[in-house]
PDB file of C-alpha atoms and ligand atoms in Angstrom:
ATOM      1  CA  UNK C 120     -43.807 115.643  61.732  1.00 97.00           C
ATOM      2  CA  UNK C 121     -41.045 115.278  64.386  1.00 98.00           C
ATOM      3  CA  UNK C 122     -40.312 112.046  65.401  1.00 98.00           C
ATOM      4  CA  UNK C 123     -38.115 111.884  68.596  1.00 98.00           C
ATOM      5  CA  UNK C 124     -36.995 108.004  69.541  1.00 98.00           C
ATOM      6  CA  UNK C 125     -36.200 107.551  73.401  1.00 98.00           C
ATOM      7  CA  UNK C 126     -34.953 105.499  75.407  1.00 96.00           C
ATOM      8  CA  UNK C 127     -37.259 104.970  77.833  1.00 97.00           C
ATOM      9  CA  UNK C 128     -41.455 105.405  79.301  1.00 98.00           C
ATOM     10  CA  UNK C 129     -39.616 107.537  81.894  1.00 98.00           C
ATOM     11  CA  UNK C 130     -37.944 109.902  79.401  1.00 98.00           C
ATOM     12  CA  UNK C 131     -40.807 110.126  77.702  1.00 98.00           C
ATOM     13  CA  UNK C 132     -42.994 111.352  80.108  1.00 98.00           C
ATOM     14  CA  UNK C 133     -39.797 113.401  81.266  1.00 98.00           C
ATOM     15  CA  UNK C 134     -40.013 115.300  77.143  1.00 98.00           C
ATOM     16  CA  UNK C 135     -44.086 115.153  77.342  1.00 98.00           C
ATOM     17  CA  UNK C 136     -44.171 117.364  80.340  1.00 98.00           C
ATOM     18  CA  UNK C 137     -41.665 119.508  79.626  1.00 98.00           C
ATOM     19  CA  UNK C 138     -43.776 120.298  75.818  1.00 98.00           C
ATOM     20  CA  UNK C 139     -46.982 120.765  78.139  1.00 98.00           C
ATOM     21  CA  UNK C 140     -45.815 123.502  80.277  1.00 98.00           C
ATOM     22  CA  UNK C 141     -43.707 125.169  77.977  1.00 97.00           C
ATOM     23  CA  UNK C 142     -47.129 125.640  76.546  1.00 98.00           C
ATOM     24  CA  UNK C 143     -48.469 126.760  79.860  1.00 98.00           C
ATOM     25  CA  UNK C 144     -45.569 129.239  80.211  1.00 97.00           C
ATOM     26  CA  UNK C 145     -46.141 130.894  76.835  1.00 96.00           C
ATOM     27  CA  UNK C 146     -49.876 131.403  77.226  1.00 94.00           C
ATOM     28  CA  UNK C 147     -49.492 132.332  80.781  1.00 88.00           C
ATOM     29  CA  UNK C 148     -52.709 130.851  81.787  1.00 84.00           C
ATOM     30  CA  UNK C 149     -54.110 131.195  78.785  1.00 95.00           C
ATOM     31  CA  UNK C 150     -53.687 127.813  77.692  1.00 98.00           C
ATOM     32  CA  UNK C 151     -55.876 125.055  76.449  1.00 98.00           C
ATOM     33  CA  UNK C 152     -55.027 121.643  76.663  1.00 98.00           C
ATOM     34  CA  UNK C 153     -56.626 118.635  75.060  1.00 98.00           C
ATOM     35  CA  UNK C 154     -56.086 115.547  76.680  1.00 98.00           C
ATOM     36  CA  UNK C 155     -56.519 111.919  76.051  1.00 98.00           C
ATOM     37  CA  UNK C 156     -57.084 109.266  78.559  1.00 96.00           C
ATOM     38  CA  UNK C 157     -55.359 105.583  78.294  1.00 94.00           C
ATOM     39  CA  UNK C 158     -52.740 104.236  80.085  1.00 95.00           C
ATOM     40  CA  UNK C 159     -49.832 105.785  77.514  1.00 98.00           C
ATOM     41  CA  UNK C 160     -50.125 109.391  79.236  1.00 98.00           C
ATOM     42  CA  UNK C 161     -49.794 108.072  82.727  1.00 98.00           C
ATOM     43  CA  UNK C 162     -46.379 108.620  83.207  1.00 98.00           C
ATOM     44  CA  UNK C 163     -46.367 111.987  81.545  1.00 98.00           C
ATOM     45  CA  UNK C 164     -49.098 113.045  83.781  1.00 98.00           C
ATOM     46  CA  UNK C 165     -47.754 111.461  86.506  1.00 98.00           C
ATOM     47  CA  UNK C 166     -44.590 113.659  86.066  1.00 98.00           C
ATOM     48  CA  UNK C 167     -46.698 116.796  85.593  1.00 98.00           C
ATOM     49  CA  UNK C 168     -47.803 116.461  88.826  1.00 98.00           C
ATOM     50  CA  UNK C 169     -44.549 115.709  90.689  1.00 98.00           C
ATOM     51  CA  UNK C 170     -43.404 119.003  89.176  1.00 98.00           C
ATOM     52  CA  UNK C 171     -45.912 121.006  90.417  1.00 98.00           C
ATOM     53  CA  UNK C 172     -46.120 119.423  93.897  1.00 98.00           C
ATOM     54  CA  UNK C 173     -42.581 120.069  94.363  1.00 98.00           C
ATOM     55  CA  UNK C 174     -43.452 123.611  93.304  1.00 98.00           C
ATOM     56  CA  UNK C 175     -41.632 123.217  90.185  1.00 98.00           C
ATOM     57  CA  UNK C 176     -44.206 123.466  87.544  1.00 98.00           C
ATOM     58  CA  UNK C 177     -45.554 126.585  86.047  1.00 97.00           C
ATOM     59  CA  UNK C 178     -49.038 127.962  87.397  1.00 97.00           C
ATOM     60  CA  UNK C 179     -52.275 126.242  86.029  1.00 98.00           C
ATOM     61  CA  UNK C 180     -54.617 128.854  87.105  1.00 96.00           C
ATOM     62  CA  UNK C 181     -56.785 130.309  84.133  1.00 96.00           C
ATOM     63  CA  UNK C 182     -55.717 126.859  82.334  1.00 98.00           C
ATOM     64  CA  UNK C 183     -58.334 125.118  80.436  1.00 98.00           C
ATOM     65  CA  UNK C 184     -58.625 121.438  79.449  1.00 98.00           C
ATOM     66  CA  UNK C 185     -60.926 119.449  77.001  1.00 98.00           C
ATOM     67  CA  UNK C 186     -60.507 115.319  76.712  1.00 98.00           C
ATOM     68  CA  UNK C 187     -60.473 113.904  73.577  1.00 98.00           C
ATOM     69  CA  UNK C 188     -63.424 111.731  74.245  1.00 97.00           C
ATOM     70  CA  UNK C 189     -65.912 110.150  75.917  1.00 97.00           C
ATOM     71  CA  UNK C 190     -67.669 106.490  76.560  1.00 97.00           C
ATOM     72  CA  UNK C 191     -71.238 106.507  76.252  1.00 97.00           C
ATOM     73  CA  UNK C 192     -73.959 104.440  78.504  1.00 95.00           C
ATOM     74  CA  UNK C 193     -71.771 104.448  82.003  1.00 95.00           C
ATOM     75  CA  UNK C 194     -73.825 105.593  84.920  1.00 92.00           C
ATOM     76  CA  UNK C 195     -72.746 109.394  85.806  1.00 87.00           C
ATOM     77  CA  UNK C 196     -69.386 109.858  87.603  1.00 88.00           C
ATOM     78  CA  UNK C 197     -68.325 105.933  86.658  1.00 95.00           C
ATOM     79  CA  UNK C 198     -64.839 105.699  87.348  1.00 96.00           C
ATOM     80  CA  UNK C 199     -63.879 104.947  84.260  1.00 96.00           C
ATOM     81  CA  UNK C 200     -65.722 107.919  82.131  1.00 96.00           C
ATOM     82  CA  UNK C 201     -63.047 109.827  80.890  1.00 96.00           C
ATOM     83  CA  UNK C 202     -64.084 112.808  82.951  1.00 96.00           C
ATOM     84  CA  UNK C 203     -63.980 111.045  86.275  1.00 97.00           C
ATOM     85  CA  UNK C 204     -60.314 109.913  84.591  1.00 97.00           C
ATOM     86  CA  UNK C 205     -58.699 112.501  84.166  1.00 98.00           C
ATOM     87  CA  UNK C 206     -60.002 114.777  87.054  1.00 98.00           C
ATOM     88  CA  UNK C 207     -58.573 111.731  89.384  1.00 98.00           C
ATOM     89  CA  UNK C 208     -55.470 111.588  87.086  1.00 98.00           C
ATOM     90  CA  UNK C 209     -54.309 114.756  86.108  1.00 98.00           C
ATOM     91  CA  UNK C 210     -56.921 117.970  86.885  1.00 98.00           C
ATOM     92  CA  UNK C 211     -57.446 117.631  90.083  1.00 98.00           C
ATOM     93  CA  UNK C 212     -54.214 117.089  91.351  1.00 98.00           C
ATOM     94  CA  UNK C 213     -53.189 120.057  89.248  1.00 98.00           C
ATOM     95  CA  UNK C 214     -55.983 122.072  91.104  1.00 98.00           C
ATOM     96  CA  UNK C 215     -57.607 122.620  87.924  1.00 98.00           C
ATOM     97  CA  UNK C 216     -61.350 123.327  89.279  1.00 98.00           C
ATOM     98  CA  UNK C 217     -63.874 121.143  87.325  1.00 97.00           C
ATOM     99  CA  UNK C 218     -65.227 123.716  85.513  1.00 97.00           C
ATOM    100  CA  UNK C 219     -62.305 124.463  83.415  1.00 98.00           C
ATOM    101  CA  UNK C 220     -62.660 120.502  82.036  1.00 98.00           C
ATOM    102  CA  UNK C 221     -65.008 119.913  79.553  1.00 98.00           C
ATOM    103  CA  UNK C 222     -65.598 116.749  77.551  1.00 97.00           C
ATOM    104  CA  UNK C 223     -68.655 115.559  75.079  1.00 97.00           C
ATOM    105  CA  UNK C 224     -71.331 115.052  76.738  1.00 96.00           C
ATOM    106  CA  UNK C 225     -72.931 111.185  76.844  1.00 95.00           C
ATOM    107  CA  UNK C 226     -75.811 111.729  78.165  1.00 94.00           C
ATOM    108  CA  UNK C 227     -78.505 110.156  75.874  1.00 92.00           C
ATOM    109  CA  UNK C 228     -81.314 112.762  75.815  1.00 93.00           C
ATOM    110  CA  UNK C 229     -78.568 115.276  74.113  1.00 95.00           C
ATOM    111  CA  UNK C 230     -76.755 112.724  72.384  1.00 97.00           C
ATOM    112  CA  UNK C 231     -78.026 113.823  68.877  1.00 96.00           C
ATOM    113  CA  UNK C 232     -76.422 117.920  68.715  1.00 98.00           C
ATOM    114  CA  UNK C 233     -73.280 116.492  71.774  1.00 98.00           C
ATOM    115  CA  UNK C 234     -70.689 116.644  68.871  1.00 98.00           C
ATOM    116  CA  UNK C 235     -72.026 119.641  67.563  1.00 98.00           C
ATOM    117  CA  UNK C 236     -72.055 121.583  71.007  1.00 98.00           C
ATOM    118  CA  UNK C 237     -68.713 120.144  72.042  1.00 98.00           C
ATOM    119  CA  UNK C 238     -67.150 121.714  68.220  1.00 98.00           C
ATOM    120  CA  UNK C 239     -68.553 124.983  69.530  1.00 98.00           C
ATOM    121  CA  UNK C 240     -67.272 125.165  72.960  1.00 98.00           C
ATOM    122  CA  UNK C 241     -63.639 124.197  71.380  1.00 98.00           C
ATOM    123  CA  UNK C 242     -64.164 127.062  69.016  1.00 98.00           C
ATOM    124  CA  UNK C 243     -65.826 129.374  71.582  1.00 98.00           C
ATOM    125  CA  UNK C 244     -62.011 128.267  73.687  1.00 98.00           C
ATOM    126  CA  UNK C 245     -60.508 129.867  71.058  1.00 98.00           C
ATOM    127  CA  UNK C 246     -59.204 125.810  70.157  1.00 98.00           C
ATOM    128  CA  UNK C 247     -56.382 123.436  71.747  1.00 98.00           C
ATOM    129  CA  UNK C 248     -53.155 125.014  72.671  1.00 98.00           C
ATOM    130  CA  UNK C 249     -51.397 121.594  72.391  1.00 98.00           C
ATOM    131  CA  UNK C 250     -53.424 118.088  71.949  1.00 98.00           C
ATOM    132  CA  UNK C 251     -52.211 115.248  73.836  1.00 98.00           C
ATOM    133  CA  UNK C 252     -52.640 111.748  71.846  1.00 98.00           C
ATOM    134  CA  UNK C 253     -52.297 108.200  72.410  1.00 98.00           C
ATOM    135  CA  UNK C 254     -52.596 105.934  69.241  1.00 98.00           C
ATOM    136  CA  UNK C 255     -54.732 102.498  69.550  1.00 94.00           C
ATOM    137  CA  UNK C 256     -53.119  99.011  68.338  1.00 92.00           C
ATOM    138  CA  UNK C 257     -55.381  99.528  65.270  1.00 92.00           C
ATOM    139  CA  UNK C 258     -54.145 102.777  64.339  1.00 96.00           C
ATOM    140  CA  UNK C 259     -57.423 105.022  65.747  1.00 95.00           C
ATOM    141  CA  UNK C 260     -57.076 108.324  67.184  1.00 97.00           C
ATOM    142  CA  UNK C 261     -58.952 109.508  69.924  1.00 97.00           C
ATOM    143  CA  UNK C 262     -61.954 107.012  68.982  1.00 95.00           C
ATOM    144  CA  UNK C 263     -61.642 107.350  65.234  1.00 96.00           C
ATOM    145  CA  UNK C 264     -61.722 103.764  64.048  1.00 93.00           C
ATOM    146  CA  UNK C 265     -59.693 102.770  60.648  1.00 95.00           C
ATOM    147  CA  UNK C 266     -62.352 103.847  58.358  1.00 97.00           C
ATOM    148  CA  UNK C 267     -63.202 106.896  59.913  1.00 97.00           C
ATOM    149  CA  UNK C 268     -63.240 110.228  57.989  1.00 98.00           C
ATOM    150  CA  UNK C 269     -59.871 112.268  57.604  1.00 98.00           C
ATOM    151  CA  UNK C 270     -62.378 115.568  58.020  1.00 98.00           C
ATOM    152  CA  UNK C 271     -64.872 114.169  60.581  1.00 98.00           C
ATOM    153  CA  UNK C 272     -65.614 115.861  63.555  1.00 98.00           C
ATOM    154  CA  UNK C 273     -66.946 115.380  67.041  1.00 98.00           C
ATOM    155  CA  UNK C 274     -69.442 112.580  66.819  1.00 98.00           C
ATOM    156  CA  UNK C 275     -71.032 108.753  67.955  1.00 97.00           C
ATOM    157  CA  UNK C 276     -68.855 106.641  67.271  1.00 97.00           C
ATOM    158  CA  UNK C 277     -68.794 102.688  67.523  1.00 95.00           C
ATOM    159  CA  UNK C 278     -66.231 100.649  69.311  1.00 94.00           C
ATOM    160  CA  UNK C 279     -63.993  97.606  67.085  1.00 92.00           C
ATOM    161  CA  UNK C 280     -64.336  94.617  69.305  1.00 93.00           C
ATOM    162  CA  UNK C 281     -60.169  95.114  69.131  1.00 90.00           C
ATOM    163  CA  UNK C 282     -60.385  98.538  71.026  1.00 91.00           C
ATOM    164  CA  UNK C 283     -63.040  97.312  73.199  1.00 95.00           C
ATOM    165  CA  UNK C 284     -60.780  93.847  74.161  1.00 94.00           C
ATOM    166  CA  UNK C 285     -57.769  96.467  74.530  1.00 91.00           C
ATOM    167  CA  UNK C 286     -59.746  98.300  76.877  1.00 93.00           C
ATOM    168  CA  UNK C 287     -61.572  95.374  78.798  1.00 95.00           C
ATOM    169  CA  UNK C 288     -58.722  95.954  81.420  1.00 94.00           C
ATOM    170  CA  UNK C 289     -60.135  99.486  82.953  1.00 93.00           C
ATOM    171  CA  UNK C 290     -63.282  97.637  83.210  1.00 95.00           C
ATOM    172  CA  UNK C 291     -64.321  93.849  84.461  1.00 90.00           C
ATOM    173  CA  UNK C 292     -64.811  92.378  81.448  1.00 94.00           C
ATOM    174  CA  UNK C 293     -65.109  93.156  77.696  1.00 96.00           C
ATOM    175  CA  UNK C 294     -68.681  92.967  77.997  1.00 95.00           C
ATOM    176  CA  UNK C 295     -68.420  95.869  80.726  1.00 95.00           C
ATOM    177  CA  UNK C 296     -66.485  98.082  77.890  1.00 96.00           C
ATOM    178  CA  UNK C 297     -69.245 100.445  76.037  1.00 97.00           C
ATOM    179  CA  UNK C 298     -69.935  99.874  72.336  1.00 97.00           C
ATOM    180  CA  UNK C 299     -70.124 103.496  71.979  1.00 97.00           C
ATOM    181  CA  UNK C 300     -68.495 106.798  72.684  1.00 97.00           C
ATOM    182  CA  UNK C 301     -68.506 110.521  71.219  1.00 98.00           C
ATOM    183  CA  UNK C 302     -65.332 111.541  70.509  1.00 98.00           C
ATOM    184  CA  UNK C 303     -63.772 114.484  68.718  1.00 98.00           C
ATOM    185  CA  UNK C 304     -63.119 113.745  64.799  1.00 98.00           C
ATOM    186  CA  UNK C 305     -59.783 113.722  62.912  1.00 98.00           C
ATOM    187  CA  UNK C 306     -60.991 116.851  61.636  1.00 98.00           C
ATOM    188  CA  UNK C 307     -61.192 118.396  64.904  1.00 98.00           C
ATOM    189  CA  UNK C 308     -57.797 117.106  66.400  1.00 98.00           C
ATOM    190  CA  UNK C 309     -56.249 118.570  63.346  1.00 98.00           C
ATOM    191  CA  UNK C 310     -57.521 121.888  64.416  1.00 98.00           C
ATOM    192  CA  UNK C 311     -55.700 121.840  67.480  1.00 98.00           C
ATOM    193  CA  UNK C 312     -52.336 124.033  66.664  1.00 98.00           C
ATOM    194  CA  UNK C 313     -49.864 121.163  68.341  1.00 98.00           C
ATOM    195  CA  UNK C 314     -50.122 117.184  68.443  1.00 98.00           C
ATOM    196  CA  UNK C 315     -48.284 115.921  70.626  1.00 99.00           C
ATOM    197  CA  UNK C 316     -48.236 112.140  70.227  1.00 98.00           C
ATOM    198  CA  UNK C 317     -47.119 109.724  72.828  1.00 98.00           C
ATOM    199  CA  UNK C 318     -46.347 105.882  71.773  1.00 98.00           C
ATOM    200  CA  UNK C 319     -44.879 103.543  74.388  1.00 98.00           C
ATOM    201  CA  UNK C 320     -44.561  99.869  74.595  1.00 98.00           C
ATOM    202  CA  UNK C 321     -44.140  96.914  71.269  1.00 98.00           C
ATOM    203  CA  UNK C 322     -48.017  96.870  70.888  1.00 96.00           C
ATOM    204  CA  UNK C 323     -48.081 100.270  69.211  1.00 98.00           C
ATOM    205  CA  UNK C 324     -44.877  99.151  67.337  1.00 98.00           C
ATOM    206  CA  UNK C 325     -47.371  98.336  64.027  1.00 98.00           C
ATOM    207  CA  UNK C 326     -49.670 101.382  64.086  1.00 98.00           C
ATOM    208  CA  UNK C 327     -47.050 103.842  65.083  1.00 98.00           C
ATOM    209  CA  UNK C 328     -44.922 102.969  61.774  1.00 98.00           C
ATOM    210  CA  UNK C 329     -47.653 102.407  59.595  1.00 98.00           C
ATOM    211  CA  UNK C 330     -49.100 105.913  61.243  1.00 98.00           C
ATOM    212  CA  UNK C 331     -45.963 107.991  60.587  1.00 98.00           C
ATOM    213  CA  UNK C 332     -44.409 105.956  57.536  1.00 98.00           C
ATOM    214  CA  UNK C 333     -47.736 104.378  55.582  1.00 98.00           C
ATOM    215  CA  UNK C 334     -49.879 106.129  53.363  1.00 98.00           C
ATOM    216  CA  UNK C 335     -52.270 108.792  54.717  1.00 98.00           C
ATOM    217  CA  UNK C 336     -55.149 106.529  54.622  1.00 98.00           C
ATOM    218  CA  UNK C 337     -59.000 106.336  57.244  1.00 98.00           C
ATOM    219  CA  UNK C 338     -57.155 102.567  57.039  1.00 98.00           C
ATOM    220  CA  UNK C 339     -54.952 104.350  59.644  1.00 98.00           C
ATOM    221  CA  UNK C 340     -56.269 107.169  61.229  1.00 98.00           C
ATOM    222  CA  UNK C 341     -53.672 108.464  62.797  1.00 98.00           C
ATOM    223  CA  UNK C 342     -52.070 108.656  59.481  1.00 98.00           C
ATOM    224  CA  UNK C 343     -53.695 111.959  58.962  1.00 98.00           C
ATOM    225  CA  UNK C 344     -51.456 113.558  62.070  1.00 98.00           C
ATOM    226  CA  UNK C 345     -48.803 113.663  58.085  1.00 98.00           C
ATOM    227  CA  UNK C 346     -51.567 116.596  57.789  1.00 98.00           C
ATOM    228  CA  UNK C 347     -50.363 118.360  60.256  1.00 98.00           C
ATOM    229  CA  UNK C 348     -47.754 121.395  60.480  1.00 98.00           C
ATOM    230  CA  UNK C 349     -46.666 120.335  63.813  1.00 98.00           C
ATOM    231  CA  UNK C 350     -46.682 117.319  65.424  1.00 98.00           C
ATOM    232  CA  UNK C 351     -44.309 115.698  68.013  1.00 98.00           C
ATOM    233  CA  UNK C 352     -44.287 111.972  68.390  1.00 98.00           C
ATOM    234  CA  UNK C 353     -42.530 111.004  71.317  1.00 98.00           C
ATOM    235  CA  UNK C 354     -41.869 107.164  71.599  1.00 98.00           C
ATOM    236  CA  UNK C 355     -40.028 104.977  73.495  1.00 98.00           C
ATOM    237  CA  UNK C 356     -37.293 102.321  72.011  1.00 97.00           C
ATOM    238  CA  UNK C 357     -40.541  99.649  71.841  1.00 98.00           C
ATOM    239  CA  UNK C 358     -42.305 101.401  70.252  1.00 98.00           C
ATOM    240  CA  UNK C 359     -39.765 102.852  67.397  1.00 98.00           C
ATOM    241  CA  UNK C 360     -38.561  99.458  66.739  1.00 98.00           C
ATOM    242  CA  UNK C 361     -41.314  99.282  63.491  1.00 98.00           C
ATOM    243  CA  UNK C 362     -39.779 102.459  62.303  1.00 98.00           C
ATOM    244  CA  UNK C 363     -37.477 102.229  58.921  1.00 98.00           C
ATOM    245  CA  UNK C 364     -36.315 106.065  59.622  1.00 98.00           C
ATOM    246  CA  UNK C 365     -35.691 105.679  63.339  1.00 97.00           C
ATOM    247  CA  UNK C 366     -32.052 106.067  63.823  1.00 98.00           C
ATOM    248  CA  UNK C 367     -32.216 109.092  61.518  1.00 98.00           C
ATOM    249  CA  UNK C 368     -35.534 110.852  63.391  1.00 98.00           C
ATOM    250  CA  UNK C 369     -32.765 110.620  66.647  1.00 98.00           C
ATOM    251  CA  UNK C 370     -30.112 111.756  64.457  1.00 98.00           C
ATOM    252  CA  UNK C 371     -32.124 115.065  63.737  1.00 97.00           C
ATOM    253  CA  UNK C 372     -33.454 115.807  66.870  1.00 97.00           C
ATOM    254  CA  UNK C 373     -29.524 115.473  68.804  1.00 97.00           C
ATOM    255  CA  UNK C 374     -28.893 118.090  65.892  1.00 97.00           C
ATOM    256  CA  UNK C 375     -31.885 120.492  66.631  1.00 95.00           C
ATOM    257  CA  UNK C 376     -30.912 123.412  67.644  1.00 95.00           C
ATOM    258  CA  UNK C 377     -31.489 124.090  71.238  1.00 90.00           C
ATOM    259  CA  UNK C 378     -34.007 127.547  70.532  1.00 93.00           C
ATOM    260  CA  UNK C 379     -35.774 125.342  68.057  1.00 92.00           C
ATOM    261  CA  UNK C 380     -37.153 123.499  70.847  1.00 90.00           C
ATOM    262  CA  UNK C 381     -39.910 120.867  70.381  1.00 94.00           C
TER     263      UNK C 381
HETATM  264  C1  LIG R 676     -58.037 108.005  74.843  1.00 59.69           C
HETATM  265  C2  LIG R 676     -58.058 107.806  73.403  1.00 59.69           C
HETATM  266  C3  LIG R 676     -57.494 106.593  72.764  1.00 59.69           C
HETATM  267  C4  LIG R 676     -56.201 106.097  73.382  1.00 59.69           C
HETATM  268  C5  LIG R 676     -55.734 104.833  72.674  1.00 59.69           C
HETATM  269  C6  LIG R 676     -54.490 104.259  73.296  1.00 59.69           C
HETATM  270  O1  LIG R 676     -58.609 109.249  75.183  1.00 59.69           O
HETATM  271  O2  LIG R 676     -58.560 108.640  72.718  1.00 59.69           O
HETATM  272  O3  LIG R 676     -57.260 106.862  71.406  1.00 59.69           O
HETATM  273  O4  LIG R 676     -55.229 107.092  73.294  1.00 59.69           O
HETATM  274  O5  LIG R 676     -56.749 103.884  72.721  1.00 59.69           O
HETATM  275  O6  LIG R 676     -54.793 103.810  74.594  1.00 59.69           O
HETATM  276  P1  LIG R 676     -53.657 103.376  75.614  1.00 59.69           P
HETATM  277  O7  LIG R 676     -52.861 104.589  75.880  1.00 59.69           O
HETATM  278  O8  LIG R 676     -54.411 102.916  76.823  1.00 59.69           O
HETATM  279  O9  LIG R 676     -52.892 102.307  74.939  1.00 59.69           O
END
């Protein structure tokens, strides 16, 4: 795991984008990219978008996208479903037509084979390119709560009253917030062949240490991105300041050499 400590939400997004079409240049339009919702990927979006609106970025045509997850029992095209998210916040303004974004699908009559249908469209994708994830205050991952399986994949899951307050601010209330959502498993993220993880702000200051420097435990689920091969956690100052190791993750990565990359 590569841990990169910056300085700010701004240079994050600024390293997040660059690892997201470097990706997009080496597939040339091949690429899949998994994406997570949240506020944490905003900025990184955000600057995705200024790049290629000032004709900067590299081409997205052939690109294809698949969200991490998905909320369960809002009315189709609800702002807040994660599709209608991300097609406002990042596909669309990409000019990625709709059809190239897939999530699970929630509605009810197919709920019982949705996790099994969305494993074999990722496979049938030939699988992620590069997996963009946030991390919850309680250490989930995509919507794996602690106590989820390491190996699980795309299923129903159920909502901690914690992640549900957290996310009470998209909707009206916390009674608003769905109790349920399908989202991909641990299993599947760790299929994808690049995690990239993105941790701003002091709230994610306790699950991104215990994450990256706890025991590998369905405690903390995103403990399992240890699993991985290659994963790049990109976190602002915030953030790091839970992290024993810190000073010496920044000390490696001024070191990297430059063809290394990320
Ligand atoms: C979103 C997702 C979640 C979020 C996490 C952090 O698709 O899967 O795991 O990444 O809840 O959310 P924010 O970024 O809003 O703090």
């Amino acid at each position: 795991m590569e841990v990169v400590p910056l300085g700010s939400v701004d240079e994050v997004a600024a390293l997040g984008a660059d690892v997201i079409e470097s990706t997009v240049r080496a597939r040339s339009g091949a690429a899949v990219l998994g994406l997570a919702t949240g506020s944490t990927p905003l900025p990184t979006y955000r600057e995705l978008i200024r790049r290629h609106e000032a004709g900067l970025a590299p081409s997205y045509d052939g690109v294809r996208c698949f969200t991490l997850d998905e909320y369960v029992g809002l009315p189709p095209g609800h702002p807040e479903s994660y599709r209608a998210t991300i097609a406002r916040e990042l596909t669309d303004p990409l000019g990625i037509p709709a059809d190239r974004v897939q999530g699970p699908s929630p509605e009810l009559e197919g709920l019982p084979t949705a996790g099994e249908r969305y494993e074999e469209a990722l496979v049938a994708a030939g699988g992620v390119d590069v997996q963009v994830l946030g991390i919850g205050s309680d250490g989930h991952l995509a919507f794996n709560e602690p106590g989820s399986s390491l190996a699980s994949l795309t299923r129903l899951k159920t909502l901690t009253e914690e992640t549900r307050r957290d996310n009470a601010r998209f909707f009206g209330s916390i009674d608003e917030v769905p109790r349920h959502v399908l989202t991909q498993g641990l299993g599947t993220i760790l299929r994808a062949r690049h995690l990239l993880l993105l941790a701003t702000g002091a709230g994610k200051a306790a699950a991104l240490s215990a994450a990256v420097e706890g025991p590998v435990s369905a405690s903390c689920p995103a403990s399992v991105l240890q699993l991985h091969p290659h994963v790049t956690v990109l976190c602002d100052a915030t953030a790091a300041s839970g992290l024993a190791r810190r000073e010496h993750y920044r000390e490696v990565y001024d070191a990297k050499p430059s063809w290394q990359g990320l």
